[in-house]
Short mmCIF file of C-alpha atoms in Angstrom, two decimals:
data_model
loop_
_atom_site.label_atom_id
_atom_site.label_comp_id
_atom_site.label_asym_id
_atom_site.label_seq_id
_atom_site.Cartn_x
_atom_site.Cartn_y
_atom_site.Cartn_z
CA MET A 1 25.01 0.33 -18.74
CA SER A 2 26.11 -2.55 -16.55
CA GLN A 3 24.12 -5.72 -17.10
CA ASP A 4 23.74 -6.23 -13.35
CA THR A 5 22.06 -2.86 -12.68
CA LEU A 6 18.39 -2.07 -12.09
CA ARG A 7 17.57 1.55 -12.91
CA ILE A 8 14.47 2.74 -11.07
CA GLY A 9 12.14 5.66 -11.65
CA VAL A 10 9.54 6.64 -9.06
CA VAL A 11 6.25 8.42 -9.73
CA GLY A 12 5.02 10.14 -6.58
CA GLY A 13 6.81 11.89 -3.75
CA GLY A 14 4.29 11.92 -0.94
CA MET A 15 3.95 10.40 2.52
CA PHE A 16 4.83 6.82 1.61
CA PHE A 17 7.86 7.88 -0.38
CA ASP A 18 9.14 9.82 2.63
CA ASP A 19 8.44 7.00 5.09
CA ILE A 20 9.42 3.87 3.15
CA ILE A 21 10.24 4.11 -0.56
CA GLY A 22 12.86 6.84 -0.29
CA PRO A 23 14.74 5.33 2.68
CA ALA A 24 14.58 1.87 1.08
CA LEU A 25 16.03 3.19 -2.18
CA ARG A 26 18.92 4.72 -0.25
CA ASP A 27 19.65 1.34 1.31
CA PHE A 28 19.37 -0.45 -2.04
CA GLN A 29 21.62 2.16 -3.71
CA ARG A 30 24.25 1.59 -1.01
CA GLY A 31 24.23 -2.17 -0.89
CA GLY A 32 21.70 -3.77 -3.23
CA PHE A 33 18.66 -5.69 -2.06
CA ALA A 34 20.10 -9.14 -1.32
CA GLY A 35 20.53 -8.30 2.36
CA ALA A 36 16.78 -7.77 2.72
CA LEU A 37 15.80 -11.16 1.34
CA THR A 38 15.90 -13.00 4.66
CA SER A 39 12.88 -10.92 5.77
CA ILE A 40 10.79 -12.52 3.01
CA GLY A 41 12.18 -16.03 3.40
CA MET A 42 14.21 -15.80 0.18
CA SER A 43 17.78 -15.61 1.47
CA HIS A 44 18.72 -18.59 -0.72
CA PHE A 45 18.65 -16.12 -3.64
CA ALA A 46 21.13 -13.78 -1.93
CA PRO A 47 24.30 -15.31 -3.44
CA ARG A 48 22.88 -14.99 -6.96
CA THR A 49 21.61 -11.44 -6.52
CA ALA A 50 24.30 -9.91 -4.28
CA ALA A 51 26.12 -8.28 -7.20
CA ILE A 52 23.03 -6.61 -8.66
CA LYS A 53 23.20 -2.85 -8.31
CA VAL A 54 20.20 -0.61 -7.79
CA GLU A 55 20.20 2.95 -9.14
CA PHE A 56 17.56 5.54 -8.30
CA ALA A 57 17.50 7.26 -11.70
CA ALA A 58 14.36 9.43 -11.87
CA ILE A 59 11.75 10.99 -9.59
CA GLY A 60 8.54 12.48 -10.95
CA THR A 61 5.66 14.38 -9.38
CA ARG A 62 2.70 16.18 -10.90
CA THR A 63 3.20 19.88 -10.21
CA ARG A 64 6.36 21.95 -10.30
CA LYS A 65 4.86 24.53 -7.92
CA LYS A 66 5.83 22.67 -4.75
CA GLY A 67 9.16 21.54 -6.16
CA THR A 68 8.81 18.11 -4.51
CA ALA A 69 10.77 16.17 -7.13
CA ASP A 70 13.63 18.69 -7.07
CA ALA A 71 13.74 18.55 -3.27
CA ILE A 72 13.90 14.74 -3.31
CA ARG A 73 16.66 14.81 -5.93
CA ASN A 74 18.71 17.39 -4.06
CA ASP A 75 18.37 15.54 -0.77
CA PHE A 76 19.42 12.26 -2.39
CA LEU A 77 22.42 13.88 -4.07
CA ASN A 78 23.61 15.16 -0.70
CA GLU A 79 24.28 11.54 0.26
CA PHE A 80 25.07 10.20 -3.21
CA PRO A 81 26.74 13.11 -5.07
CA ASP A 82 27.66 10.93 -8.06
CA ALA A 83 24.14 9.52 -8.53
CA ASP A 84 22.56 9.87 -11.96
CA LEU A 85 19.17 11.10 -10.68
CA THR A 86 16.88 13.53 -12.49
CA SER A 87 13.62 15.21 -11.46
CA HIS A 88 10.52 15.53 -13.64
CA TYR A 89 7.05 17.09 -13.54
CA GLY A 90 3.75 16.67 -15.35
CA ASP A 91 0.29 15.11 -15.25
CA THR A 92 1.71 12.04 -17.04
CA VAL A 93 5.25 12.55 -15.81
CA TRP A 94 6.13 8.86 -16.12
CA ARG A 95 6.05 9.09 -19.93
CA GLU A 96 8.94 11.55 -19.99
CA MET A 97 10.82 9.45 -17.46
CA ILE A 98 10.32 6.28 -19.49
CA ALA A 99 11.37 7.98 -22.73
CA ASP A 100 14.47 9.74 -21.40
CA ARG A 101 15.96 7.75 -18.52
CA ASN A 102 16.62 4.20 -19.75
CA LEU A 103 14.69 2.72 -16.83
CA ASP A 104 14.25 -0.94 -15.95
CA ILE A 105 11.56 -0.41 -13.30
CA LEU A 106 8.81 2.13 -12.74
CA VAL A 107 7.63 2.48 -9.14
CA VAL A 108 4.07 3.83 -9.15
CA ALA A 109 3.30 5.66 -5.91
CA GLY A 110 0.76 8.28 -6.96
CA PRO A 111 -2.97 8.61 -6.27
CA ASP A 112 -5.01 5.39 -6.28
CA ASP A 113 -6.92 6.29 -9.45
CA MET A 114 -3.83 6.90 -11.62
CA HIS A 115 -2.03 3.60 -11.04
CA HIS A 116 -3.60 1.79 -14.00
CA THR A 117 -2.49 4.21 -16.74
CA ALA A 118 1.09 4.47 -15.50
CA ILE A 119 1.39 0.69 -15.15
CA ILE A 120 0.12 0.04 -18.68
CA ASP A 121 2.41 2.68 -20.20
CA ALA A 122 5.42 1.19 -18.41
CA LEU A 123 4.62 -2.37 -19.48
CA GLU A 124 4.10 -1.35 -23.09
CA ALA A 125 7.53 0.31 -23.00
CA GLY A 126 9.10 -2.93 -21.75
CA LEU A 127 9.58 -1.94 -18.11
CA HIS A 128 8.85 -3.92 -14.99
CA VAL A 129 6.60 -2.30 -12.38
CA ILE A 130 6.35 -2.05 -8.61
CA THR A 131 3.12 -0.32 -7.71
CA GLU A 132 1.59 0.85 -4.49
CA LYS A 133 -1.67 -0.71 -3.46
CA PRO A 134 -4.39 -0.92 -4.61
CA MET A 135 -3.20 -1.91 -8.07
CA CYS A 136 -6.44 -0.63 -9.61
CA LEU A 137 -9.93 0.50 -8.60
CA HIS A 138 -11.85 -1.26 -11.39
CA THR A 139 -11.84 -4.90 -12.51
CA ALA A 140 -11.53 -4.00 -16.19
CA GLU A 141 -8.35 -2.09 -15.34
CA ALA A 142 -6.95 -5.07 -13.44
CA ASP A 143 -7.70 -7.35 -16.38
CA ALA A 144 -5.87 -4.94 -18.69
CA VAL A 145 -2.82 -4.87 -16.40
CA VAL A 146 -2.70 -8.67 -16.12
CA ALA A 147 -2.98 -9.05 -19.90
CA ALA A 148 -0.32 -6.41 -20.57
CA ALA A 149 2.09 -8.01 -18.10
CA GLU A 150 1.60 -11.42 -19.70
CA ARG A 151 2.14 -10.02 -23.21
CA ALA A 152 5.30 -8.22 -22.16
CA GLY A 153 6.65 -11.02 -19.97
CA ARG A 154 7.21 -8.43 -17.27
CA ILE A 155 6.68 -8.30 -13.52
CA VAL A 156 3.99 -6.18 -11.88
CA ALA A 157 4.63 -6.39 -8.13
CA VAL A 158 2.07 -4.78 -5.82
CA ASP A 159 3.25 -3.41 -2.49
CA MET A 160 1.02 -5.52 -0.26
CA HIS A 161 3.37 -5.23 2.67
CA LYS A 162 1.00 -6.74 5.24
CA ARG A 163 1.89 -10.14 3.70
CA TYR A 164 5.33 -9.65 5.22
CA ASP A 165 4.29 -8.39 8.65
CA PRO A 166 6.02 -11.00 10.87
CA PHE A 167 3.12 -11.14 13.34
CA ILE A 168 0.52 -11.62 10.59
CA ARG A 169 2.70 -14.08 8.70
CA ASP A 170 3.34 -16.18 11.80
CA MET A 171 -0.35 -16.40 12.65
CA MET A 172 -1.41 -17.15 9.09
CA THR A 173 1.26 -19.77 8.42
CA ASN A 174 2.28 -21.39 11.71
CA SER A 175 -0.81 -21.01 13.90
CA LEU A 176 -3.70 -21.21 11.47
CA PRO A 177 -3.68 -25.03 11.06
CA ALA A 178 -4.21 -25.49 14.82
CA TYR A 179 -7.44 -23.48 14.66
CA ASN A 180 -8.96 -26.09 12.36
CA ARG A 181 -11.69 -24.91 9.99
CA ILE A 182 -11.88 -21.10 9.91
CA HIS A 183 -15.42 -19.74 9.93
CA ARG A 184 -14.82 -16.00 10.36
CA VAL A 185 -12.17 -13.32 10.06
CA ARG A 186 -12.40 -9.78 11.40
CA ALA A 187 -10.15 -7.17 9.82
CA VAL A 188 -9.73 -3.56 10.95
CA LEU A 189 -7.50 -0.88 9.50
CA GLU A 190 -8.14 2.71 10.51
CA GLU A 191 -6.08 5.66 9.28
CA PRO A 192 -5.69 9.05 10.99
CA LEU A 193 -7.92 11.99 10.09
CA GLU A 194 -5.01 13.91 8.64
CA VAL A 195 -4.83 11.39 5.78
CA ALA A 196 -8.24 12.50 4.52
CA THR A 197 -7.99 16.19 5.38
CA GLU A 198 -4.32 17.08 4.87
CA THR A 199 -2.12 14.38 3.36
CA PHE A 200 -4.04 13.34 0.24
CA ALA A 201 -5.87 15.64 -2.16
CA TRP A 202 -7.49 12.71 -3.95
CA VAL A 203 -9.61 11.11 -1.19
CA GLU A 204 -12.80 12.02 -3.06
CA ARG A 205 -11.68 9.71 -5.87
CA SER A 206 -11.08 6.70 -3.61
CA ASN A 207 -12.28 5.42 -0.23
CA PRO A 208 -10.77 3.96 2.96
CA PHE A 209 -11.63 0.37 2.00
CA ALA A 210 -9.79 0.68 -1.30
CA TYR A 211 -6.90 2.51 0.33
CA VAL A 212 -6.16 0.15 3.23
CA GLY A 213 -8.80 -2.60 3.28
CA CYS A 214 -7.06 -4.03 0.23
CA HIS A 215 -4.22 -5.16 2.54
CA TRP A 216 -6.47 -7.56 4.44
CA LEU A 217 -8.14 -8.76 1.24
CA ASP A 218 -4.69 -9.70 -0.03
CA VAL A 219 -3.56 -11.35 3.22
CA ILE A 220 -6.69 -13.49 3.45
CA GLY A 221 -6.66 -14.45 -0.22
CA HIS A 222 -2.95 -15.25 -0.22
CA TYR A 223 -2.63 -17.23 3.01
CA MET A 224 -6.04 -18.90 3.07
CA ASP A 225 -6.55 -19.52 -0.66
CA VAL A 226 -10.20 -18.46 -0.60
CA LYS A 227 -12.27 -16.59 -3.17
CA PRO A 228 -14.94 -13.93 -2.43
CA ARG A 229 -18.43 -14.87 -3.57
CA ALA A 230 -20.87 -12.33 -2.07
CA ILE A 231 -20.66 -8.82 -0.62
CA TYR A 232 -22.68 -6.52 1.58
CA ALA A 233 -21.35 -3.02 2.23
CA THR A 234 -22.41 0.15 4.02
CA GLY A 235 -20.62 3.34 4.93
CA GLU A 236 -20.81 6.64 6.74
CA LYS A 237 -20.56 10.21 5.47
CA MET A 238 -20.78 12.44 8.54
CA LEU A 239 -17.46 14.06 9.41
CA LEU A 240 -15.82 14.72 6.04
CA GLU A 241 -19.05 15.77 4.33
CA ASN A 242 -19.39 18.39 7.07
CA TRP A 243 -15.73 19.27 7.32
CA ASP A 244 -16.49 22.96 6.79
CA ARG A 245 -18.20 22.85 10.19
CA TYR A 246 -16.35 20.16 12.15
CA ARG A 247 -12.88 21.55 11.44
CA TYR A 248 -13.69 24.42 13.79
CA GLU A 249 -14.75 22.18 16.65
CA ILE A 250 -11.80 19.82 16.25
CA ALA A 251 -9.28 22.64 16.06
CA ILE A 252 -10.67 24.38 19.14
CA LEU A 253 -10.66 21.14 21.15
CA ARG A 254 -7.00 20.64 20.22
CA GLY A 255 -6.00 24.23 20.95
CA GLN A 256 -5.36 25.07 17.30
CA ASN A 257 -6.42 27.82 14.90
CA PRO A 258 -9.27 26.54 12.65
CA ASP A 259 -8.02 28.74 9.81
CA ASP A 260 -4.76 26.78 9.73
CA ALA A 261 -6.59 23.71 8.39
CA LYS A 262 -5.41 22.69 4.92
CA ARG A 263 -8.99 22.05 3.73
CA HIS A 264 -11.78 24.44 4.66
CA ASP A 265 -14.59 23.13 2.49
CA LYS A 266 -16.74 20.00 2.53
CA ILE A 267 -14.89 16.83 1.55
CA HIS A 268 -17.15 14.59 -0.50
CA ALA A 269 -15.70 11.28 0.63
CA TRP A 270 -16.55 8.33 2.84
CA ASP A 271 -15.65 8.52 6.52
CA SER A 272 -15.67 4.73 6.70
CA LEU A 273 -16.72 1.62 4.83
CA ASN A 274 -17.91 -1.61 6.44
CA VAL A 275 -17.76 -4.63 4.16
CA ASN A 276 -19.02 -8.16 4.80
CA ILE A 277 -17.76 -10.90 2.48
CA THR A 278 -18.87 -14.51 2.12
CA TYR A 279 -16.07 -16.69 0.76
CA ASP A 280 -16.27 -19.83 -1.36
CA ASN A 281 -15.62 -22.07 1.67
CA GLY A 282 -18.49 -20.52 3.64
CA MET A 283 -16.21 -18.33 5.75
CA ARG A 284 -17.35 -14.80 6.60
CA GLY A 285 -15.07 -11.78 6.51
CA ASP A 286 -15.89 -8.52 8.30
CA PHE A 287 -13.83 -5.51 7.20
CA ASN A 288 -13.92 -2.11 8.90
CA ASN A 289 -11.92 0.75 7.44
CA THR A 290 -11.81 4.48 8.15
CA TRP A 291 -9.54 7.44 7.59
CA ILE A 292 -10.94 9.68 10.34
CA ASN A 293 -9.15 8.32 13.42
CA PRO A 294 -8.54 11.23 15.86
CA ALA A 295 -5.04 12.68 16.01
CA ASP A 296 -5.05 11.82 19.73
CA PHE A 297 -5.29 8.07 19.07
CA GLU A 298 -2.37 6.20 20.62
CA GLY A 299 -0.98 4.74 17.39
CA ALA A 300 -0.21 5.96 13.90
CA VAL A 301 -2.97 3.62 12.72
CA ASN A 302 -5.28 1.05 14.27
CA GLN A 303 -4.77 -2.45 12.85
CA GLU A 304 -6.39 -5.70 13.90
CA LEU A 305 -6.72 -9.08 12.24
CA GLU A 306 -8.64 -11.76 14.14
CA VAL A 307 -9.20 -15.29 12.91
CA TYR A 308 -11.89 -17.54 14.39
CA GLY A 309 -11.67 -21.30 13.95
CA VAL A 310 -13.52 -24.35 15.23
CA LEU A 311 -10.65 -25.24 17.60
CA GLY A 312 -8.98 -21.90 18.21
CA ARG A 313 -8.62 -18.24 17.39
CA GLY A 314 -5.82 -15.74 16.88
CA LEU A 315 -5.58 -11.97 17.06
CA VAL A 316 -2.86 -9.62 15.89
CA ASP A 317 -3.46 -6.14 17.30
CA GLN A 318 -0.93 -3.44 16.50
CA GLN A 319 -1.38 -1.70 19.86
CA ASP A 320 -0.34 -4.93 21.64
CA ARG A 321 3.06 -5.38 20.01
CA GLY A 322 4.81 -4.22 23.15
CA PHE A 323 6.26 -0.76 22.45
CA ARG A 324 4.52 2.08 24.27
CA GLU A 325 6.10 5.39 25.20
CA ALA A 326 5.04 8.65 26.84
CA VAL A 327 6.88 11.89 26.12
CA THR A 328 6.24 15.20 27.82
CA GLY A 329 4.26 17.40 25.48
CA ALA A 330 3.67 14.61 22.98
CA GLY A 331 1.39 12.29 24.95
CA SER A 332 1.38 8.50 25.02
CA ARG A 333 1.91 6.52 21.84
CA THR A 334 2.34 2.98 20.60
CA LYS A 335 4.89 2.40 17.85
CA ASN A 336 5.39 -0.30 15.24
CA PRO A 337 9.08 -0.42 14.25
CA THR A 338 8.50 -3.79 12.57
CA PHE A 339 7.01 -1.80 9.67
CA GLY A 340 9.59 0.93 9.14
CA GLY A 341 12.16 1.02 11.91
CA ARG A 342 15.60 2.61 11.67
CA ILE A 343 19.00 1.19 12.62
CA ARG A 344 21.88 3.60 13.13
CA ASN A 345 24.86 2.21 11.27
CA MET A 346 27.89 2.94 13.48
CA GLY A 347 26.83 6.56 13.87
CA HIS A 348 26.45 7.16 10.14
CA HIS A 349 23.38 6.60 7.98
CA ALA A 350 20.12 5.18 9.33
CA GLU A 351 19.19 1.92 7.61
CA LEU A 352 15.54 0.98 7.18
CA PHE A 353 14.24 -2.36 8.40
CA GLY A 354 10.80 -3.93 8.55
CA TYR A 355 8.07 -5.30 6.36
CA GLY A 356 7.62 -2.04 4.43
CA LYS A 357 11.08 -2.50 2.96
CA ALA A 358 10.64 -6.28 2.71
CA SER A 359 7.71 -5.89 0.34
CA LEU A 360 9.77 -3.75 -2.04
CA ALA A 361 12.59 -6.30 -1.88
CA ALA A 362 10.11 -9.01 -2.91
CA GLY A 363 9.30 -7.04 -6.05
CA LEU A 364 12.96 -6.41 -6.84
CA LEU A 365 13.77 -10.09 -6.41
CA ALA A 366 10.99 -11.13 -8.80
CA ILE A 367 12.26 -8.63 -11.37
CA ALA A 368 15.87 -9.77 -10.95
CA ARG A 369 14.85 -13.41 -11.39
CA VAL A 370 13.29 -12.54 -14.74
CA LYS A 371 15.90 -10.04 -15.98
CA PHE A 372 19.14 -11.61 -14.76
CA LEU A 373 18.37 -15.22 -13.78
CA ARG A 374 16.27 -15.73 -16.93
CA GLU A 375 13.28 -17.24 -15.18
CA PRO A 376 9.86 -16.88 -16.86
CA ALA A 377 7.62 -14.33 -15.16
CA GLN A 378 4.62 -16.67 -15.15
CA GLY A 379 6.56 -19.21 -13.10
CA LEU A 380 6.96 -16.84 -10.14
CA ALA A 381 3.28 -16.56 -9.20
CA GLY A 382 2.77 -16.76 -5.46
CA SER A 383 6.33 -15.75 -4.59
CA TYR A 384 5.37 -12.06 -4.54
CA PRO A 385 2.08 -10.09 -4.81
CA GLU A 386 1.72 -10.39 -8.58
CA ALA A 387 -0.86 -8.60 -10.74
CA ALA A 388 -3.02 -11.68 -11.27
CA SER A 389 -3.42 -12.14 -7.51
CA GLN A 390 -4.87 -8.64 -7.29
CA ARG A 391 -7.79 -9.20 -9.65
CA SER A 392 -10.08 -10.50 -6.91
CA VAL A 393 -8.92 -7.67 -4.62
CA THR A 394 -9.88 -5.14 -7.27
CA MET A 395 -13.18 -6.88 -7.96
CA VAL A 396 -14.13 -6.68 -4.28
CA ILE A 397 -13.10 -3.01 -4.05
CA GLU A 398 -15.21 -2.10 -7.06
CA ALA A 399 -18.24 -4.13 -5.95
CA ALA A 400 -18.09 -2.95 -2.34
CA THR A 401 -17.84 0.68 -3.41
CA ARG A 402 -20.89 0.37 -5.63
CA VAL A 403 -22.94 -1.59 -3.07
CA ALA A 404 -22.11 0.94 -0.35
CA GLU A 405 -23.13 3.82 -2.63
CA LEU A 406 -26.47 2.18 -3.43
CA ASN A 407 -27.13 1.33 0.20
CA TYR A 408 -26.32 4.89 1.22
CA GLU A 409 -28.81 6.22 -1.34
CA HIS A 410 -31.48 3.73 -0.23
CA PHE A 411 -30.97 4.64 3.42
CA GLN A 412 -31.26 8.36 2.74
CA GLU A 413 -34.50 7.81 0.83
CA ARG A 414 -36.17 4.90 2.66
CA GLY A 415 -34.24 4.18 5.85
CA VAL A 416 -33.09 0.73 4.66
CA ALA A 417 -29.88 -0.64 3.14
CA PRO A 418 -30.88 -3.79 1.23
CA VAL A 419 -28.30 -4.08 -1.57
CA THR A 420 -25.90 -7.02 -1.87
CA ALA A 421 -23.78 -8.33 -4.73
CA ALA A 422 -22.76 -11.76 -5.99
CA LEU A 423 -19.23 -12.14 -7.39
CA THR A 424 -18.28 -14.46 -10.21
#
């Protein structure tokens, strides 16, 4: 095996693989990752990493019934017929991949609640890891990941791609100082209803704050260097808990057959979570997250980050990025190609660009610096979303989930929601 090759195995073949991970791996297989480094401000590493090859070596999914891993492999081999790519299945499919495929990196892109086990297994086998967010759902799991990474001297890079959103990054680096002392941030990330009712089968084991609110927790912690100290959280369970009834009304309003819905029963999951955080500098953070946005909403998601300072304020709103279109039969939509746009390469393949790919490149660069440039992993903190930076994110997710659950129970019984939590 060539010394300058990174062999990658991916666990998970769902929506995010189709949208970002798969297309990015095609680009990296064709030309490495050095060309993507300018999007993360690391182009000075391009000369030293330009010769590093990337090989997509294994894809694993849980069940063979759908044949997802085989379909991904076959599609990839259509473009790269000489690729050494195998498909695997199983509840702990990564173990077979690690044992059989001589991997350097495991990309963990499965359900939120399985990340921890796959990450630990990979680290103990000597692999580096790139994992989808959130890294974990429980603080004890995050502590175990951080400790395992330190013992192994390996990279655990978390795909917190909102760090690399050029609009967010510009506001949080270039504009923030002009606002003077920041006293409040308001963060919104709302996913479409299909995420909770069709795309993911595991929504009952997570929640919308863990799933997407973690992005804003990471952005605020990374760019503002603040620590959460207290939490108040509430949530709603109206639509999904009554999905057996509302699916009829929604389908009829949209001119669809209710029986075509993927889920027919009640879905025991949060519609939304609303989290208020007090930070160690006295700043307040208000986070609003849902995964029940109507299919008729103008954008794929609704994202807003607003920062309030003594001398100024800034707002990044995805619907105001400037690209709106209306197509007969498809309605009016806003698009965000800065996340996962496509460039047609002289009429041949479509190359991915945007901060979705940039985040993966950040993880690959960190791994390459350790594996090939012989830099110590602990010296790279802050240059990518490392495991240790995600401990406070995980702590907030766990605390907010518990506080929201208790407040929901109190409200059902007494009509009040009095529970808060202090973080240490």
